[in-house]
């Protein structure tokens, strides 16, 4: 019996030790999960978004500055350097005006040519899209205006009401008046009693 009790004690101790080991492992796993929380925590996501916004804003600013610089460069190239007009006599002033006029005329001609080319290209693009749609069997549906189906009828009624006054009595059925006459107005019968003829 002593052997059984010692053996039982050993089994119980072993079971409790295994349970303690399992508990310990579970607690460590729970701590690891709480500490880790994955790579992208909400704080990191927020910080990353802020950094991306800053970088995008900086790049946008740089792009705007670059475009503004290009625009100034092109304007300077097209207009040329301004001529000094202070202390210039009349013949040189006329020469400068003629030069500006010629330059303006040349630019207007170029502008007209460019606008004409753009219109031609738009027309060609439109024709080609129509041809492509015809070949595919697809047709562009035109956008339709929404129209009330009662609008026209109301307009007609208003016009009729304005032009002619409506006479509702004329449109009623004619009813013979004899049908609804009271007994007093009917012919007096001779064979009827005296009180009925009154």
PDB file of C-alpha atoms in Angstrom:
ATOM      1  CA  UNK A   1       0.000   0.000   0.000  1.00  0.00           C
ATOM      2  CA  UNK A   2       2.876   2.295   0.735  1.00  0.00           C
ATOM      3  CA  UNK A   3       4.131   1.718  -2.808  1.00  0.00           C
ATOM      4  CA  UNK A   4       0.767   2.707  -4.242  1.00  0.00           C
ATOM      5  CA  UNK A   5       0.549   5.876  -2.260  1.00  0.00           C
ATOM      6  CA  UNK A   6       4.098   6.912  -3.258  1.00  0.00           C
ATOM      7  CA  UNK A   7       3.341   6.050  -6.863  1.00  0.00           C
ATOM      8  CA  UNK A   8       0.088   8.028  -6.737  1.00  0.00           C
ATOM      9  CA  UNK A   9       1.903  10.980  -5.182  1.00  0.00           C
ATOM     10  CA  UNK A  10       4.499  10.861  -7.940  1.00  0.00           C
ATOM     11  CA  UNK A  11       1.777  10.748 -10.649  1.00  0.00           C
ATOM     12  CA  UNK A  12      -0.052  13.670  -9.051  1.00  0.00           C
ATOM     13  CA  UNK A  13       3.166  15.700  -8.829  1.00  0.00           C
ATOM     14  CA  UNK A  14       3.980  14.888 -12.437  1.00  0.00           C
ATOM     15  CA  UNK A  15       0.482  15.927 -13.570  1.00  0.00           C
ATOM     16  CA  UNK A  16       0.717  19.178 -11.620  1.00  0.00           C
ATOM     17  CA  UNK A  17       4.168  19.876 -13.065  1.00  0.00           C
ATOM     18  CA  UNK A  18       2.846  19.296 -16.601  1.00  0.00           C
ATOM     19  CA  UNK A  19      -0.134  21.570 -15.892  1.00  0.00           C
ATOM     20  CA  UNK A  20       2.247  24.248 -14.570  1.00  0.00           C
ATOM     21  CA  UNK A  21       4.409  23.917 -17.690  1.00  0.00           C
ATOM     22  CA  UNK A  22       1.354  24.264 -19.948  1.00  0.00           C
ATOM     23  CA  UNK A  23       0.134  27.295 -17.958  1.00  0.00           C
ATOM     24  CA  UNK A  24       3.585  28.850 -18.156  1.00  0.00           C
ATOM     25  CA  UNK A  25       3.773  28.342 -21.936  1.00  0.00           C
ATOM     26  CA  UNK A  26       0.277  29.805 -22.428  1.00  0.00           C
ATOM     27  CA  UNK A  27       1.140  32.858 -20.314  1.00  0.00           C
ATOM     28  CA  UNK A  28       4.354  33.403 -22.286  1.00  0.00           C
ATOM     29  CA  UNK A  29       2.439  33.117 -25.572  1.00  0.00           C
ATOM     30  CA  UNK A  30      -0.144  35.623 -24.331  1.00  0.00           C
ATOM     31  CA  UNK A  31       2.607  38.053 -23.267  1.00  0.00           C
ATOM     32  CA  UNK A  32       4.327  37.662 -26.632  1.00  0.00           C
ATOM     33  CA  UNK A  33       1.059  38.421 -28.449  1.00  0.00           C
ATOM     34  CA  UNK A  34       0.390  41.473 -26.308  1.00  0.00           C
ATOM     35  CA  UNK A  35       3.888  42.780 -26.804  1.00  0.00           C
ATOM     36  CA  UNK A  36       4.060  42.090 -30.540  1.00  0.00           C
ATOM     37  CA  UNK A  37       0.629  43.270 -31.856  1.00  0.00           C
ATOM     38  CA  UNK A  38       1.812  42.729 -35.406  1.00  0.00           C
ATOM     39  CA  UNK A  39       4.192  44.873 -37.446  1.00  0.00           C
ATOM     40  CA  UNK A  40       1.762  47.661 -38.462  1.00  0.00           C
ATOM     41  CA  UNK A  41       0.306  49.010 -35.275  1.00  0.00           C
ATOM     42  CA  UNK A  42      -2.206  51.884 -35.477  1.00  0.00           C
ATOM     43  CA  UNK A  43       0.463  54.337 -34.285  1.00  0.00           C
ATOM     44  CA  UNK A  44       2.843  53.213 -37.009  1.00  0.00           C
ATOM     45  CA  UNK A  45       0.107  53.446 -39.632  1.00  0.00           C
ATOM     46  CA  UNK A  46      -0.740  56.980 -38.526  1.00  0.00           C
ATOM     47  CA  UNK A  47       2.914  58.017 -38.613  1.00  0.00           C
ATOM     48  CA  UNK A  48       3.391  56.416 -42.025  1.00  0.00           C
ATOM     49  CA  UNK A  49       0.345  58.280 -43.406  1.00  0.00           C
ATOM     50  CA  UNK A  50       1.697  61.566 -42.069  1.00  0.00           C
ATOM     51  CA  UNK A  51       5.090  60.941 -43.676  1.00  0.00           C
ATOM     52  CA  UNK A  52       3.486  60.022 -46.995  1.00  0.00           C
ATOM     53  CA  UNK A  53       1.351  63.184 -46.908  1.00  0.00           C
ATOM     54  CA  UNK A  54       4.415  65.328 -46.168  1.00  0.00           C
ATOM     55  CA  UNK A  55       6.382  63.744 -48.992  1.00  0.00           C
ATOM     56  CA  UNK A  56       3.468  64.143 -51.435  1.00  0.00           C
ATOM     57  CA  UNK A  57       3.060  67.807 -50.433  1.00  0.00           C
ATOM     58  CA  UNK A  58       6.793  68.433 -50.948  1.00  0.00           C
ATOM     59  CA  UNK A  59       6.763  66.760 -54.362  1.00  0.00           C
ATOM     60  CA  UNK A  60       3.665  68.725 -55.360  1.00  0.00           C
ATOM     61  CA  UNK A  61       5.342  71.965 -54.312  1.00  0.00           C
ATOM     62  CA  UNK A  62       8.501  71.076 -56.261  1.00  0.00           C
ATOM     63  CA  UNK A  63       6.408  70.199 -59.328  1.00  0.00           C
ATOM     64  CA  UNK A  64       4.542  73.528 -59.121  1.00  0.00           C
ATOM     65  CA  UNK A  65       7.828  75.435 -58.790  1.00  0.00           C
ATOM     66  CA  UNK A  66       9.278  73.554 -61.771  1.00  0.00           C
ATOM     67  CA  UNK A  67       6.187  74.308 -63.887  1.00  0.00           C
ATOM     68  CA  UNK A  68       6.258  77.974 -62.872  1.00  0.00           C
ATOM     69  CA  UNK A  69       9.969  78.149 -63.841  1.00  0.00           C
ATOM     70  CA  UNK A  70       9.272  76.530 -67.215  1.00  0.00           C
ATOM     71  CA  UNK A  71       6.378  78.897 -67.807  1.00  0.00           C
ATOM     72  CA  UNK A  72       8.517  81.961 -67.052  1.00  0.00           C
ATOM     73  CA  UNK A  73      11.259  80.611 -69.319  1.00  0.00           C
ATOM     74  CA  UNK A  74       8.828  80.032 -72.209  1.00  0.00           C
ATOM     75  CA  UNK A  75       7.192  83.453 -71.756  1.00  0.00           C
ATOM     76  CA  UNK A  76      10.606  85.114 -71.705  1.00  0.00           C
ATOM     77  CA  UNK A  77      11.609  83.177 -74.820  1.00  0.00           C
ATOM     78  CA  UNK A  78       8.423  84.108 -76.710  1.00  0.00           C
ATOM     79  CA  UNK A  79       8.281  87.752 -75.693  1.00  0.00           C
ATOM     80  CA  UNK A  80      11.996  88.437 -75.767  1.00  0.00           C
ATOM     81  CA  UNK A  81      13.883  90.859 -73.590  1.00  0.00           C
ATOM     82  CA  UNK A  82      12.102  94.178 -72.975  1.00  0.00           C
ATOM     83  CA  UNK A  83      13.630  97.088 -74.892  1.00  0.00           C
ATOM     84  CA  UNK A  84      14.815 100.135 -72.943  1.00  0.00           C
ATOM     85  CA  UNK A  85      12.418 102.992 -73.717  1.00  0.00           C
ATOM     86  CA  UNK A  86      13.870 105.689 -71.480  1.00  0.00           C
ATOM     87  CA  UNK A  87      15.549 108.528 -73.344  1.00  0.00           C
ATOM     88  CA  UNK A  88      14.891 107.064 -76.811  1.00  0.00           C
ATOM     89  CA  UNK A  89      14.276 109.371 -79.767  1.00  0.00           C
ATOM     90  CA  UNK A  90      11.242 109.081 -82.026  1.00  0.00           C
ATOM     91  CA  UNK A  91      12.704 107.103 -84.994  1.00  0.00           C
ATOM     92  CA  UNK A  92      14.126 104.369 -82.724  1.00  0.00           C
ATOM     93  CA  UNK A  93      10.826 104.258 -80.827  1.00  0.00           C
ATOM     94  CA  UNK A  94       8.991 103.749 -84.141  1.00  0.00           C
ATOM     95  CA  UNK A  95      11.440 100.972 -85.065  1.00  0.00           C
ATOM     96  CA  UNK A  96      10.825  99.250 -81.708  1.00  0.00           C
ATOM     97  CA  UNK A  97       7.028  99.535 -82.201  1.00  0.00           C
ATOM     98  CA  UNK A  98       7.309  98.075 -85.733  1.00  0.00           C
ATOM     99  CA  UNK A  99       9.431  95.223 -84.379  1.00  0.00           C
ATOM    100  CA  UNK A 100       6.842  94.481 -81.663  1.00  0.00           C
ATOM    101  CA  UNK A 101       4.061  94.696 -84.228  1.00  0.00           C
ATOM    102  CA  UNK A 102       5.801  92.190 -86.536  1.00  0.00           C
ATOM    103  CA  UNK A 103       6.404  89.855 -83.615  1.00  0.00           C
ATOM    104  CA  UNK A 104       2.744  90.135 -82.545  1.00  0.00           C
ATOM    105  CA  UNK A 105       1.574  89.466 -86.109  1.00  0.00           C
ATOM    106  CA  UNK A 106       3.817  86.410 -86.326  1.00  0.00           C
ATOM    107  CA  UNK A 107       2.524  85.052 -82.997  1.00  0.00           C
ATOM    108  CA  UNK A 108      -1.118  85.617 -84.001  1.00  0.00           C
ATOM    109  CA  UNK A 109      -0.515  83.738 -87.267  1.00  0.00           C
ATOM    110  CA  UNK A 110       1.038  80.869 -85.333  1.00  0.00           C
ATOM    111  CA  UNK A 111      -1.884  80.884 -82.892  1.00  0.00           C
ATOM    112  CA  UNK A 112      -4.416  80.774 -85.739  1.00  0.00           C
ATOM    113  CA  UNK A 113      -2.557  77.903 -87.399  1.00  0.00           C
ATOM    114  CA  UNK A 114      -2.416  75.958 -84.129  1.00  0.00           C
ATOM    115  CA  UNK A 115      -6.127  76.479 -83.448  1.00  0.00           C
ATOM    116  CA  UNK A 116      -6.959  75.358 -86.995  1.00  0.00           C
ATOM    117  CA  UNK A 117      -4.820  72.219 -86.569  1.00  0.00           C
ATOM    118  CA  UNK A 118      -6.503  71.444 -83.236  1.00  0.00           C
ATOM    119  CA  UNK A 119      -9.963  71.749 -84.820  1.00  0.00           C
ATOM    120  CA  UNK A 120      -8.898  69.483 -87.704  1.00  0.00           C
ATOM    121  CA  UNK A 121      -7.500  66.873 -85.310  1.00  0.00           C
ATOM    122  CA  UNK A 122     -10.685  66.976 -83.199  1.00  0.00           C
ATOM    123  CA  UNK A 123     -12.768  66.446 -86.333  1.00  0.00           C
ATOM    124  CA  UNK A 124     -10.557  63.523 -87.432  1.00  0.00           C
ATOM    125  CA  UNK A 125     -10.753  61.962 -83.946  1.00  0.00           C
ATOM    126  CA  UNK A 126     -14.528  62.233 -83.989  1.00  0.00           C
ATOM    127  CA  UNK A 127     -14.751  60.654 -87.461  1.00  0.00           C
ATOM    128  CA  UNK A 128     -12.434  57.811 -86.454  1.00  0.00           C
ATOM    129  CA  UNK A 129     -14.399  57.064 -83.278  1.00  0.00           C
ATOM    130  CA  UNK A 130     -17.590  56.921 -85.354  1.00  0.00           C
ATOM    131  CA  UNK A 131     -15.917  54.510 -87.793  1.00  0.00           C
ATOM    132  CA  UNK A 132     -14.630  52.329 -84.944  1.00  0.00           C
ATOM    133  CA  UNK A 133     -18.077  52.218 -83.358  1.00  0.00           C
ATOM    134  CA  UNK A 134     -19.616  51.297 -86.721  1.00  0.00           C
ATOM    135  CA  UNK A 135     -17.118  48.462 -87.151  1.00  0.00           C
ATOM    136  CA  UNK A 136     -17.720  47.155 -83.638  1.00  0.00           C
ATOM    137  CA  UNK A 137     -21.455  47.462 -83.983  1.00  0.00           C
ATOM    138  CA  UNK A 138     -21.660  49.773 -81.023  1.00  0.00           C
ATOM    139  CA  UNK A 139     -23.491  53.021 -81.435  1.00  0.00           C
ATOM    140  CA  UNK A 140     -23.159  56.003 -79.206  1.00  0.00           C
ATOM    141  CA  UNK A 141     -26.492  56.655 -77.566  1.00  0.00           C
ATOM    142  CA  UNK A 142     -27.287  60.340 -77.560  1.00  0.00           C
ATOM    143  CA  UNK A 143     -28.127  61.872 -74.224  1.00  0.00           C
ATOM    144  CA  UNK A 144     -31.828  62.542 -74.040  1.00  0.00           C
ATOM    145  CA  UNK A 145     -33.564  65.362 -72.260  1.00  0.00           C
ATOM    146  CA  UNK A 146     -36.009  64.415 -69.560  1.00  0.00           C
ATOM    147  CA  UNK A 147     -39.443  65.601 -70.590  1.00  0.00           C
ATOM    148  CA  UNK A 148     -42.640  65.362 -68.585  1.00  0.00           C
ATOM    149  CA  UNK A 149     -45.311  63.442 -70.445  1.00  0.00           C
ATOM    150  CA  UNK A 150     -48.054  65.611 -68.953  1.00  0.00           C
ATOM    151  CA  UNK A 151     -46.407  68.954 -69.690  1.00  0.00           C
ATOM    152  CA  UNK A 152     -47.854  69.295 -73.202  1.00  0.00           C
ATOM    153  CA  UNK A 153     -51.355  68.391 -72.094  1.00  0.00           C
ATOM    154  CA  UNK A 154     -51.349  71.016 -69.353  1.00  0.00           C
ATOM    155  CA  UNK A 155     -50.059  73.608 -71.819  1.00  0.00           C
ATOM    156  CA  UNK A 156     -52.920  72.810 -74.225  1.00  0.00           C
ATOM    157  CA  UNK A 157     -55.515  73.029 -71.471  1.00  0.00           C
ATOM    158  CA  UNK A 158     -54.131  76.374 -70.346  1.00  0.00           C
ATOM    159  CA  UNK A 159     -54.233  77.699 -73.915  1.00  0.00           C
ATOM    160  CA  UNK A 160     -57.828  76.536 -74.365  1.00  0.00           C
ATOM    161  CA  UNK A 161     -58.845  78.060 -71.037  1.00  0.00           C
ATOM    162  CA  UNK A 162     -57.280  81.385 -71.985  1.00  0.00           C
ATOM    163  CA  UNK A 163     -58.833  81.521 -75.444  1.00  0.00           C
ATOM    164  CA  UNK A 164     -62.349  80.382 -74.590  1.00  0.00           C
ATOM    165  CA  UNK A 165     -64.311  80.383 -71.416  1.00  0.00           C
ATOM    166  CA  UNK A 166     -65.465  76.958 -70.494  1.00  0.00           C
ATOM    167  CA  UNK A 167     -69.262  76.577 -70.421  1.00  0.00           C
ATOM    168  CA  UNK A 168     -69.812  73.468 -68.351  1.00  0.00           C
ATOM    169  CA  UNK A 169     -73.610  73.583 -68.625  1.00  0.00           C
ATOM    170  CA  UNK A 170     -73.414  73.263 -72.403  1.00  0.00           C
ATOM    171  CA  UNK A 171     -71.504  69.996 -72.064  1.00  0.00           C
ATOM    172  CA  UNK A 172     -74.110  68.381 -69.787  1.00  0.00           C
ATOM    173  CA  UNK A 173     -76.744  65.974 -71.087  1.00  0.00           C
ATOM    174  CA  UNK A 174     -80.154  67.367 -71.816  1.00  0.00           C
ATOM    175  CA  UNK A 175     -82.813  65.765 -69.674  1.00  0.00           C
ATOM    176  CA  UNK A 176     -86.494  65.998 -70.416  1.00  0.00           C
ATOM    177  CA  UNK A 177     -88.217  68.084 -67.815  1.00  0.00           C
ATOM    178  CA  UNK A 178     -91.396  65.979 -67.787  1.00  0.00           C
ATOM    179  CA  UNK A 179     -89.685  63.071 -66.094  1.00  0.00           C
ATOM    180  CA  UNK A 180     -89.043  64.898 -62.877  1.00  0.00           C
ATOM    181  CA  UNK A 181     -92.234  66.927 -62.566  1.00  0.00           C
ATOM    182  CA  UNK A 182     -94.112  66.551 -59.348  1.00  0.00           C
ATOM    183  CA  UNK A 183     -97.557  65.000 -59.267  1.00  0.00           C
ATOM    184  CA  UNK A 184     -99.234  68.416 -58.866  1.00  0.00           C
ATOM    185  CA  UNK A 185     -98.155  69.577 -62.248  1.00  0.00           C
ATOM    186  CA  UNK A 186     -99.373  66.428 -63.980  1.00  0.00           C
ATOM    187  CA  UNK A 187    -102.743  66.421 -65.643  1.00  0.00           C
ATOM    188  CA  UNK A 188    -105.604  66.119 -63.278  1.00  0.00           C
ATOM    189  CA  UNK A 189    -107.397  62.873 -63.659  1.00  0.00           C
ATOM    190  CA  UNK A 190    -111.144  62.943 -63.687  1.00  0.00           C
ATOM    191  CA  UNK A 191    -111.655  59.598 -62.067  1.00  0.00           C
ATOM    192  CA  UNK A 192    -109.281  60.362 -59.221  1.00  0.00           C
ATOM    193  CA  UNK A 193    -110.696  61.369 -55.871  1.00  0.00           C
ATOM    194  CA  UNK A 194    -111.063  64.999 -55.049  1.00  0.00           C
ATOM    195  CA  UNK A 195    -108.264  65.112 -52.555  1.00  0.00           C
ATOM    196  CA  UNK A 196    -105.761  63.726 -55.155  1.00  0.00           C
ATOM    197  CA  UNK A 197    -106.533  66.476 -57.650  1.00  0.00           C
ATOM    198  CA  UNK A 198    -105.770  69.241 -55.208  1.00  0.00           C
TER     199      UNK A 198
END
